[in-house]
Every structure is written in C-alpha cells, then in structure tokens.
Coordinates of C-alpha atoms and ligand atoms in Angstrom, one line a residue:
M21 CA -13.6 -14.9 -3.7
K22 CA -11.0 -12.3 -4.6
M23 CA -7.9 -12.6 -6.7
L24 CA -4.9 -10.2 -6.9
E25 CA -3.3 -9.8 -10.3
I26 CA 0.1 -8.2 -10.2
K27 CA 2.2 -7.1 -13.2
G28 CA 5.7 -7.2 -11.7
G29 CA 9.1 -5.7 -12.3
K30 CA 8.2 -2.0 -11.8
P31 CA 10.4 0.1 -9.5
L32 CA 8.5 1.8 -6.6
S33 CA 9.0 5.3 -5.4
G34 CA 7.0 7.8 -3.3
T35 CA 5.6 7.4 0.2
I36 CA 3.7 4.6 1.8
R37 CA 2.0 5.7 5.1
I38 CA 1.8 3.0 7.7
S39 CA -1.6 2.3 9.4
G40 CA -2.5 1.5 13.0
A41 CA -1.2 -1.9 14.2
K42 CA -3.5 -4.9 13.5
N43 CA -2.2 -6.8 16.5
S44 CA -2.8 -3.9 18.8
V45 CA -6.2 -2.9 17.6
V46 CA -7.5 -6.4 17.8
A47 CA -6.8 -6.4 21.6
L48 CA -7.8 -2.7 22.2
I49 CA -11.3 -3.3 20.8
P50 CA -12.1 -6.1 23.3
A51 CA -10.3 -4.2 26.1
A52 CA -12.6 -1.2 25.6
V53 CA -15.6 -3.1 26.9
L54 CA -14.0 -3.3 30.3
S55 CA -14.9 0.4 30.7
S56 CA -18.4 1.4 31.8
E57 CA -18.1 4.6 29.8
E58 CA -17.2 5.7 26.2
V59 CA -13.8 4.8 24.8
T60 CA -12.5 6.4 21.7
I61 CA -9.7 4.7 19.7
C62 CA -8.1 6.5 16.9
N63 CA -5.7 5.4 14.1
V64 CA -7.8 2.3 13.7
P65 CA -6.9 0.4 10.5
N66 CA -9.7 -0.5 8.0
I67 CA -9.0 -4.2 7.8
T68 CA -11.4 -7.2 7.9
D69 CA -10.1 -8.2 11.4
T70 CA -11.3 -4.8 12.8
E71 CA -14.7 -5.4 11.1
A72 CA -15.0 -8.9 12.6
L73 CA -14.4 -7.6 16.1
C74 CA -16.9 -4.8 15.6
E75 CA -19.5 -7.5 14.6
I76 CA -18.8 -9.2 17.9
L77 CA -19.3 -5.9 19.8
E78 CA -22.6 -5.4 18.0
F79 CA -23.7 -8.9 18.8
L80 CA -23.0 -8.1 22.5
N81 CA -25.2 -5.0 22.2
V82 CA -22.3 -2.6 22.4
D83 CA -22.7 0.7 20.7
V84 CA -20.0 1.2 18.1
K85 CA -19.5 4.3 16.0
R86 CA -17.0 4.2 13.2
A87 CA -15.6 7.4 11.7
T88 CA -12.6 7.7 9.4
E89 CA -9.8 6.0 11.3
S90 CA -11.5 6.1 14.7
L91 CA -13.9 4.0 16.7
V92 CA -16.1 5.1 19.6
I93 CA -17.1 2.2 21.8
N94 CA -19.8 2.5 24.5
S95 CA -20.6 -0.7 26.4
S96 CA -23.1 0.7 28.9
N97 CA -25.9 -1.4 27.4
M98 CA -23.7 -4.5 26.8
Q99 CA -25.2 -8.0 27.3
N100 CA -22.9 -10.9 28.2
K101 CA -24.0 -13.6 25.8
E102 CA -22.3 -16.8 24.5
I103 CA -20.3 -15.8 21.5
P104 CA -20.8 -18.5 18.8
S105 CA -18.2 -19.8 16.4
M106 CA -19.6 -17.9 13.4
Y107 CA -18.0 -14.8 15.1
T108 CA -15.0 -16.2 16.9
K109 CA -13.7 -18.4 14.0
K110 CA -13.0 -15.3 11.8
L111 CA -9.9 -14.4 13.7
R112 CA -7.5 -15.5 16.4
A113 CA -7.9 -12.3 18.4
S114 CA -11.5 -13.1 19.2
Y115 CA -10.0 -14.8 22.3
Y116 CA -9.4 -11.4 23.9
F117 CA -13.1 -11.3 24.6
M118 CA -12.4 -14.2 27.1
G119 CA -10.2 -12.0 29.3
A120 CA -12.3 -8.9 28.9
L121 CA -15.7 -10.5 29.6
L122 CA -14.2 -12.6 32.4
G123 CA -12.8 -9.4 33.9
K124 CA -16.0 -7.5 33.5
Y125 CA -18.7 -10.1 34.3
K126 CA -16.6 -12.9 36.0
K127 CA -18.1 -15.2 33.4
V128 CA -17.6 -15.8 29.6
T129 CA -18.8 -18.4 27.2
M130 CA -17.4 -18.5 23.7
A131 CA -16.3 -20.8 20.9
L132 CA -12.7 -21.5 20.1
P133 CA -10.9 -18.7 18.2
G134 CA -9.9 -19.0 14.5
G135 CA -6.9 -17.4 12.7
C136 CA -4.2 -18.4 10.3
S137 CA -3.3 -22.1 10.1
I138 CA 0.4 -21.8 10.9
G139 CA 0.6 -24.5 13.6
A140 CA -1.2 -25.9 16.6
R141 CA -1.7 -22.5 18.5
P142 CA -3.1 -23.8 21.8
I143 CA -4.5 -21.4 24.4
N144 CA -3.4 -23.4 27.5
L145 CA -1.4 -20.5 28.9
H146 CA -4.4 -18.1 28.7
L147 CA -6.6 -20.7 30.5
K148 CA -3.9 -21.4 33.1
G149 CA -3.7 -17.7 33.9
F150 CA -7.5 -17.4 34.3
E151 CA -7.4 -20.4 36.6
A152 CA -4.6 -18.9 38.7
L153 CA -6.9 -15.8 39.1
G154 CA -9.5 -18.1 40.6
A155 CA -11.6 -19.0 37.5
K156 CA -12.9 -22.4 36.5
V157 CA -12.6 -23.4 32.9
T158 CA -14.9 -26.0 31.2
N159 CA -14.8 -27.0 27.5
N160 CA -17.9 -28.5 25.9
D161 CA -17.4 -29.3 22.2
N162 CA -14.9 -26.5 21.8
I163 CA -17.2 -24.0 23.6
Y164 CA -15.3 -22.6 26.5
T165 CA -16.9 -21.4 29.7
V166 CA -14.6 -19.5 32.1
E167 CA -16.2 -18.3 35.4
A168 CA -15.3 -17.2 38.8
K169 CA -17.1 -16.1 42.0
E170 CA -14.4 -13.6 42.4
L171 CA -11.1 -13.0 40.6
K172 CA -8.1 -12.6 43.0
G173 CA -4.7 -11.2 42.1
T174 CA -1.8 -13.6 42.2
N175 CA 1.7 -14.4 40.7
I176 CA 1.6 -16.0 37.3
Y177 CA 4.7 -17.3 35.5
L178 CA 4.2 -17.9 31.8
D179 CA 6.1 -21.0 30.5
F180 CA 6.4 -19.1 27.2
A181 CA 6.3 -15.3 26.7
S182 CA 3.0 -15.5 24.8
V183 CA 1.6 -12.3 23.4
G184 CA -2.0 -13.4 23.6
A185 CA -1.7 -14.9 27.1
T186 CA 0.0 -11.8 28.5
I187 CA -2.7 -9.5 27.1
N188 CA -5.6 -11.8 28.1
I189 CA -4.4 -12.1 31.7
M190 CA -3.9 -8.3 31.9
L191 CA -7.6 -8.0 30.7
A192 CA -8.8 -10.4 33.3
A193 CA -6.7 -9.0 36.1
V194 CA -7.4 -5.2 35.9
L195 CA -10.7 -5.5 37.7
A196 CA -9.6 -8.4 40.0
K197 CA -9.1 -8.0 43.8
G198 CA -5.5 -7.3 44.8
T199 CA -2.3 -7.5 42.8
T200 CA -1.4 -9.7 39.9
I201 CA 2.2 -10.2 38.7
I202 CA 2.9 -11.7 35.3
D203 CA 6.4 -13.0 35.0
N204 CA 8.1 -14.0 31.8
A205 CA 5.5 -11.7 30.2
A206 CA 5.8 -10.9 26.4
K207 CA 7.4 -7.6 25.7
E208 CA 5.9 -6.7 22.3
P209 CA 5.0 -3.0 21.7
E210 CA 1.4 -4.1 21.3
I211 CA 1.3 -5.1 24.9
V212 CA 2.5 -1.6 26.0
N213 CA -0.2 -0.1 23.7
V214 CA -2.9 -2.2 25.4
A215 CA -1.6 -1.5 28.9
T216 CA -1.6 2.3 28.1
L217 CA -5.2 2.1 27.0
L218 CA -6.2 0.3 30.2
N219 CA -4.2 2.8 32.3
N220 CA -5.9 5.7 30.5
M221 CA -9.2 4.1 31.5
G222 CA -8.0 4.1 35.1
A223 CA -6.2 0.7 35.5
K224 CA -3.0 0.4 37.5
I225 CA -0.5 -1.5 35.3
R226 CA 3.3 -1.1 35.6
G227 CA 6.1 -2.8 33.8
A228 CA 4.4 -3.4 30.4
G229 CA 7.2 -3.8 27.8
T230 CA 9.4 -5.7 30.4
S231 CA 9.2 -9.3 31.4
S232 CA 7.4 -8.6 34.7
I233 CA 4.1 -6.8 34.6
E234 CA 2.3 -5.7 37.8
I235 CA -1.5 -5.1 37.8
V236 CA -3.1 -3.7 40.9
G237 CA -6.9 -4.4 40.6
V238 CA -9.2 -1.4 40.5
E239 CA -13.0 -1.2 41.1
K240 CA -14.0 0.3 37.8
L241 CA -12.7 1.7 34.5
G242 CA -13.9 4.9 32.8
K243 CA -13.8 7.1 29.7
C244 CA -10.7 7.6 27.6
F245 CA -9.2 8.6 24.2
H246 CA -6.4 6.4 22.9
E247 CA -4.2 6.0 19.8
V248 CA -3.2 2.7 18.0
I249 CA 0.6 2.5 17.5
P250 CA 1.9 2.2 13.9
D251 CA 1.9 -1.4 12.5
R252 CA 5.5 -2.6 12.7
I253 CA 4.7 -5.7 10.6
E254 CA 3.1 -3.6 7.8
A255 CA 6.1 -1.2 8.1
G256 CA 8.6 -4.1 7.9
T257 CA 6.8 -5.6 4.9
Y258 CA 7.1 -2.4 2.9
V259 CA 10.7 -1.8 4.0
I260 CA 11.6 -5.3 2.7
L261 CA 9.7 -4.5 -0.6
G262 CA 11.8 -1.3 -0.9
A263 CA 15.0 -3.2 -0.5
A264 CA 13.8 -5.4 -3.3
I265 CA 12.4 -2.9 -5.9
G266 CA 12.4 0.5 -4.2
N267 CA 13.8 3.7 -5.7
N268 CA 13.9 6.1 -2.7
L269 CA 10.7 4.5 -1.3
K270 CA 9.7 6.2 1.9
I271 CA 7.9 4.3 4.6
S272 CA 6.3 6.9 6.9
N273 CA 4.5 7.1 10.2
I274 CA 6.5 4.4 11.8
I275 CA 8.5 3.8 15.0
P276 CA 11.8 2.6 13.6
E277 CA 12.9 1.2 16.9
H278 CA 10.1 -1.4 16.7
I279 CA 11.7 -3.0 13.6
E280 CA 15.3 -2.7 14.6
A281 CA 15.8 -6.5 14.4
L282 CA 14.8 -6.3 10.7
T283 CA 16.7 -3.1 9.8
S284 CA 19.9 -4.4 11.3
K285 CA 19.6 -7.7 9.3
L286 CA 18.9 -5.6 6.1
E287 CA 22.0 -3.5 6.8
E288 CA 24.0 -6.8 7.2
M289 CA 22.8 -7.7 3.7
G290 CA 24.1 -4.5 2.4
V291 CA 20.8 -2.6 2.1
F292 CA 21.3 1.2 2.6
L293 CA 18.6 2.6 4.8
D294 CA 18.0 6.3 5.7
I295 CA 16.4 5.9 9.1
G296 CA 14.6 9.1 10.4
A297 CA 12.6 9.7 13.6
D298 CA 9.4 8.3 12.1
Y299 CA 10.3 7.1 8.6
I300 CA 12.7 4.9 6.6
I301 CA 13.8 5.6 3.0
V302 CA 15.0 2.6 1.1
S303 CA 16.2 1.7 -2.4
S304 CA 17.0 -1.5 -4.0
G305 CA 20.7 -2.5 -4.3
N306 CA 22.6 -5.2 -5.9
N307 CA 25.2 -7.6 -4.6
Y308 CA 23.3 -8.4 -1.4
N309 CA 25.1 -10.6 1.1
P310 CA 23.3 -13.7 2.3
I311 CA 22.1 -13.6 6.0
N312 CA 20.9 -16.0 8.7
V313 CA 17.8 -15.1 10.6
K314 CA 16.2 -16.8 13.6
T315 CA 12.7 -15.7 14.7
Q316 CA 12.3 -14.8 18.3
T317 CA 9.9 -13.0 20.7
Y318 CA 10.3 -9.2 20.7
P319 CA 12.8 -7.5 20.5
G320 CA 14.1 -10.5 18.4
F321 CA 13.3 -10.9 14.8
A322 CA 9.5 -11.1 14.4
T323 CA 8.1 -14.3 13.1
D324 CA 5.5 -12.3 11.2
L325 CA 8.3 -10.8 9.0
Q326 CA 10.2 -14.0 8.1
Q327 CA 7.7 -14.9 5.3
P328 CA 7.8 -11.4 3.7
L329 CA 11.6 -11.4 4.0
T330 CA 12.0 -14.7 2.1
P331 CA 11.5 -13.4 -1.5
L332 CA 14.1 -10.6 -0.9
L333 CA 16.6 -13.3 0.1
T334 CA 16.4 -14.8 -3.4
M335 CA 18.4 -11.7 -4.5
C336 CA 21.4 -12.5 -2.2
N337 CA 24.6 -14.0 -3.5
G338 CA 24.7 -17.3 -1.7
K339 CA 22.8 -19.3 0.9
S340 CA 20.6 -17.5 3.4
K341 CA 18.9 -19.3 6.3
I342 CA 15.8 -18.8 8.2
E343 CA 15.0 -20.7 11.4
E344 CA 11.4 -20.4 12.6
T345 CA 11.1 -20.9 16.4
I346 CA 7.7 -19.6 17.2
Y347 CA 5.3 -21.6 14.9
E348 CA 5.4 -25.2 13.6
N349 CA 4.1 -24.5 10.2
R350 CA 5.1 -21.2 8.7
F351 CA 6.7 -22.2 5.4
M352 CA 3.6 -22.6 3.3
H353 CA 4.7 -19.8 1.0
I354 CA 7.8 -21.7 0.0
P355 CA 6.4 -24.1 -2.7
Y356 CA 4.8 -21.1 -4.4
L357 CA 8.1 -19.1 -4.4
N358 CA 9.8 -22.2 -5.8
Q359 CA 7.2 -22.3 -8.6
M360 CA 8.1 -18.7 -9.3
G361 CA 11.8 -19.7 -9.8
A362 CA 13.2 -19.5 -6.3
D363 CA 15.6 -22.2 -5.0
I364 CA 14.5 -22.8 -1.4
R365 CA 14.7 -25.9 0.6
V366 CA 12.8 -26.5 3.8
K367 CA 13.9 -29.0 6.5
N368 CA 12.0 -29.1 9.8
Q369 CA 11.9 -25.5 11.1
N370 CA 14.6 -24.2 8.7
S371 CA 14.6 -22.9 5.2
T372 CA 17.6 -22.3 3.1
I373 CA 17.3 -19.8 0.3
I374 CA 19.9 -20.2 -2.4
G375 CA 20.5 -17.1 -4.5
P376 CA 20.6 -15.2 -6.6
T377 CA 17.6 -16.4 -8.6
K378 CA 15.1 -14.5 -10.8
L379 CA 11.4 -14.7 -10.1
I380 CA 8.8 -15.2 -12.8
G381 CA 5.1 -14.5 -12.4
T382 CA 2.7 -17.5 -12.1
D383 CA -0.5 -18.5 -10.3
V384 CA -0.1 -18.9 -6.5
V385 CA -2.3 -19.2 -3.4
A386 CA -2.1 -17.1 -0.2
T387 CA -2.3 -19.8 2.5
D388 CA -2.2 -17.4 5.4
L389 CA -1.8 -13.6 6.0
R390 CA 2.0 -13.3 6.0
A391 CA 2.5 -16.0 3.3
G392 CA 0.2 -13.8 1.2
A393 CA 2.4 -10.7 1.9
A394 CA 5.4 -12.7 0.8
L395 CA 3.7 -13.6 -2.4
V396 CA 2.7 -9.9 -3.0
I397 CA 6.4 -9.0 -2.7
A398 CA 7.5 -11.8 -4.9
G399 CA 4.8 -10.9 -7.5
L400 CA 6.0 -7.2 -7.5
M401 CA 9.6 -8.4 -7.9
A402 CA 8.8 -10.9 -10.6
K403 CA 8.9 -10.6 -14.4
G404 CA 5.4 -11.1 -15.9
T405 CA 2.0 -11.6 -14.2
T406 CA 1.4 -13.2 -10.8
K407 CA -2.2 -14.2 -9.8
I408 CA -2.7 -14.7 -6.1
T409 CA -5.9 -16.3 -4.9
N410 CA -7.2 -16.5 -1.3
V411 CA -6.4 -12.8 -1.0
E412 CA -8.9 -12.6 1.9
H413 CA -6.1 -13.6 4.2
I414 CA -4.1 -10.6 3.1
L415 CA -7.0 -8.1 3.5
R416 CA -7.3 -9.3 7.2
G417 CA -4.1 -7.4 8.0
Y418 CA -2.9 -4.9 5.4
E419 CA -5.0 -1.7 5.1
N420 CA -5.6 -0.5 1.5
I421 CA -2.7 -2.6 0.3
V422 CA -3.7 -2.3 -3.4
E423 CA -4.2 1.5 -3.3
K424 CA -1.0 2.0 -1.3
L425 CA 1.1 0.0 -3.8
I426 CA -0.6 1.7 -6.9
D427 CA 0.3 5.1 -5.4
V428 CA 4.0 4.2 -5.4
G429 CA 4.0 3.0 -9.0
A430 CA 3.0 -0.7 -8.7
S431 CA 0.7 -2.3 -11.3
L432 CA -1.9 -4.6 -9.5
E433 CA -5.6 -5.1 -9.5
L434 CA -8.0 -6.8 -7.0
K435 CA -10.5 -8.9 -9.0
E436 CA -13.7 -10.7 -7.9
I437 CA -13.6 -14.4 -9.2
Ligands
LIG524 N1 1.4 -20.8 22.7 C1 1.1 -21.9 23.4 N2 0.1 -21.7 24.4 C2 -0.6 -20.6 24.6 C3 -0.3 -19.5 23.8 C4 0.7 -19.6 22.8 O1 1.7 -22.9 23.3 O2 -1.5 -20.6 25.4 C5 2.4 -20.9 21.6 C6 1.7 -20.7 20.2 O3 1.2 -22.0 19.8 C7 2.9 -20.2 19.4 C8 3.7 -19.4 20.3 O4 3.3 -19.8 21.7 O5 3.6 -21.3 18.9 C9 3.5 -17.9 20.2 O6 2.2 -17.5 20.5 P1 1.7 -16.1 21.0 O7 0.7 -16.4 22.1 O8 2.9 -15.3 21.4 O9 1.1 -15.5 19.7 P2 -0.4 -15.1 19.5 O10 -0.8 -14.2 20.6 O11 -1.3 -16.2 19.2 C10 0.3 -12.9 18.3 C11 0.0 -12.3 16.9 C12 0.7 -13.1 15.9 C13 2.2 -13.1 16.1 C14 2.5 -13.6 17.5 C15 3.9 -13.6 17.9 C16 -2.2 -11.4 17.3 C17 -3.7 -11.6 17.1 N3 -1.5 -12.3 16.7 O12 -0.2 -14.2 18.2 O13 0.4 -12.5 14.6 O14 2.8 -14.0 15.2 O15 1.7 -12.9 18.5 O16 4.4 -12.3 17.8 O17 -1.8 -10.5 18.0 C18 0.1 -12.3 12.3 O18 -0.1 -11.1 12.5 O19 0.3 -12.7 11.2 C19 0.2 -13.2 13.5 C20 0.1 -14.5 13.4

C-alpha cells in the first residue's frame, strides 16, 4: 500500500506539462485490436490503467511494445479467450474489450468491469446497443457473453448520452454490415479521438463530437499511427490547483477549449487566467466570489472536475454550490475535507461549500480517483502535513503526479506503508 505525505502551504510556480488523456487511451488500446496490422499510439500516459489494459492485451496474445510515451500493438496472433475478472476488475474501461472483440470475432466473453465506486454504473446501454446490432447477450454469474452470427448496422438511440456506450457501440459497429447511426451520442473529446483512430485504421465514421454519429461498416482495418489528446481532466485539476496556490503556474500542452466550462466558472469566481493556444497561466488570488456549478455531459461542466474544484471553493467569500447530475455517489471526499477544516454540507446530489475557511493537514483516505485528486489539492493548500492513504486510486489516472508537483515547488513524498 502507498501513502502520500504532503507538507502544504507552498506556492507553486513553473510549468506542468499535461500527459495524454486517460479516458482516451483506455479506449484507444482496446480499439487497436480491431486492426489486423500494427497500430502505433503515441503520447500514452504512464498510469496504472494503461498497464492494466496492456496486461489484458498480453493475456489475449497480442504483441505489445512499449517505448517512452508510445505503444505499438500488433494483434495478428491474437486469441479470443474469456477475460477473467482478475483482469477486468482493475478498471472500468476493460469493458471496451466487449465492443472490440465483438466487432472483430462476433463473440466475446468477459467478467464485469471494475472502476471507481461512485454509484451504480450499469452497462445496460452498451448491451442494448450490441443487441440492436444483432448480438445476443447472456450473463452467467457476472460473466457476460455477447455473440452474433452477423452484426448488422442499425439506428440506435441512447437514452442517456453515455461516453462508454457511445464508444463501445462504435467499436462493435465499424466492422458490421451496413450503416449504424448512434443518436443522442456523447460528444466528449475522447470520443472524437477514438473515432479518429478508427478512421485512420480505415473505418468510415462521421459526426463524432456531435450527437449523431454515422458508422458505415467496412471489411477490415489496417495499420496506423495515432496520438492521444491531452488529458483535459488532468489539465483542469492543475488549473484549479494554480487558482488556489499558483504563482504564475503554467499548465502546458493542453487544448484550452476542452476545459472552457471550468475556465469560465473560474473567471466568474474572479480567477485571472492567461489562456494561450495550448497553455494556461494561473495565479492564486484573494476575494474569490462563490459560484454555483452543475455537472453535465460535455461541453457542460465535467463531473470528473467537481471533486478537485471543491477545496478551491473553500476560499470563496460565501456559499458555493455543486450539483452532481451524472453519478449517485461522488461526494466521498467531503467528510475528509471537513476533517481538514472545511465547512461543507451534502444533501442528496448537492453540496454547499461555506467559505472562506482555512484547511489544516490531517490523515485522509482517497476513496476514488478524483476524490484523491481533491485531497491532493487540499493537502497542498493546507497548513501542516496531510497523509493520504489509498493513493493507488490516484496513480490510476495522474501520470507522475508526485514528480510533476515537486518540479513546481510542492513538498510531497510517496511512501510504501
Ligand atoms: N449509465 C447507465 N447505463 C449505461 C452507461 C452509463 O445508466 O449503460 C450511466 C452511468 O451509471 C452514469 C452515467 O450514465 O451515471 C454516465 O456514464 P458514462 O457511460 O457517460 O460514463 P463512463 O463511460 O462510465 C466515462 C469516464 C468517467 C467519466 C464519465 C463521464 C472512462 C473510462 N470513464 O465513464 O471517468 O466520469 O465518462 O464523463 O472513460 C474518471 O476519469 O474519474 C471517470 C470516472
């Protein structure tokens, strides 16, 4: 087990370079096996979620070569085997092997995916999509088998614009016969990134990034070279940190448009941001205004940023509110922030942050990935020492977080306990 010990209260300056997006790469890796030739993906973040997916590739006899920041995936000797829970439970995104293997072999058997405990997180929309394409789904003791004689393109309307279901249906449909249209599709940048990879491999996908995606099935997919987009959630996390304790902190290698919902809320608070073509420079201010935030699908305010935003809102003069509309249970960081001196009340899907309050270091637990990011920000803001346990959650999604923060002047250490 790992513990992160943070000595807080130090201003941060310098540059933090943002890595490739976790929520893109976790779909790009399974998508690559749809090709019968070599696929090279660059700007791959070195996080434990990437490692977990590479383990699944190796289990399926896929040849994976890892160089600094890139992955070369060759699935010409791949074997379609049942993927057991020891592999799938490590992360939510293991479910992208469902769409990819179904698309490639017309059959997949795998255990339920894992991931952060932030609510029920069913996969009914994914399965409904596979069924609409002509597949039969059976579930035996949480081992799913999805198979079809033939996958046929069709019109699929998603009851909710789910990121996972949109990507999984695209993966299953690229090699299907005929045309598939996904309506009420999710519009997140990661979906565009996956569609671009598939198109580079020879797929015919139009409309990714809008709510209607058209996929014209092709016979086979080939070789390609592809780049992972910058991680907008990692970028947002560090911009928030800069608004709390930055002194000209530069967040570089980003697409600022991807975090516009965050930056406009920060500007409403009174944070001054210097937004360039691929960077943001941010410094901490005082006299921040309270704000109201409601999480929504893209381009709305990302649910993945509401937890990291919360400690910053303790600096505002007055009551800020956060309404979480995507997940049922994404307030597990709040009791720990309150132990650190915050005054935050949670009722149903809403939290009210009453500020300003000062944070003081104490012992806390990262219950999930973004709760962990919130506690890292709180620990860096706080006076004294914060010890965060269950750090493994954080390492699933933030590449070299300790090194990146030390480089800009933070005092923290990852310890084995
Ligand atoms: N939902 C259903 N049925 C489904 C699919 C989703 O009811 O079949 C519900 C979920 O229970 C949830 C909501 O729809 O309440 C949103 O789910 P969505 O499918 O959009 O999310 P996801 O694909 O499971 C991805 C990211 C999440 C991020 C969300 C929303 C990955 C691996 N995960 O999850 O990232 O919060 O989109 O943007 O891409 C994180 O990085 O910390 C994280 C949780």
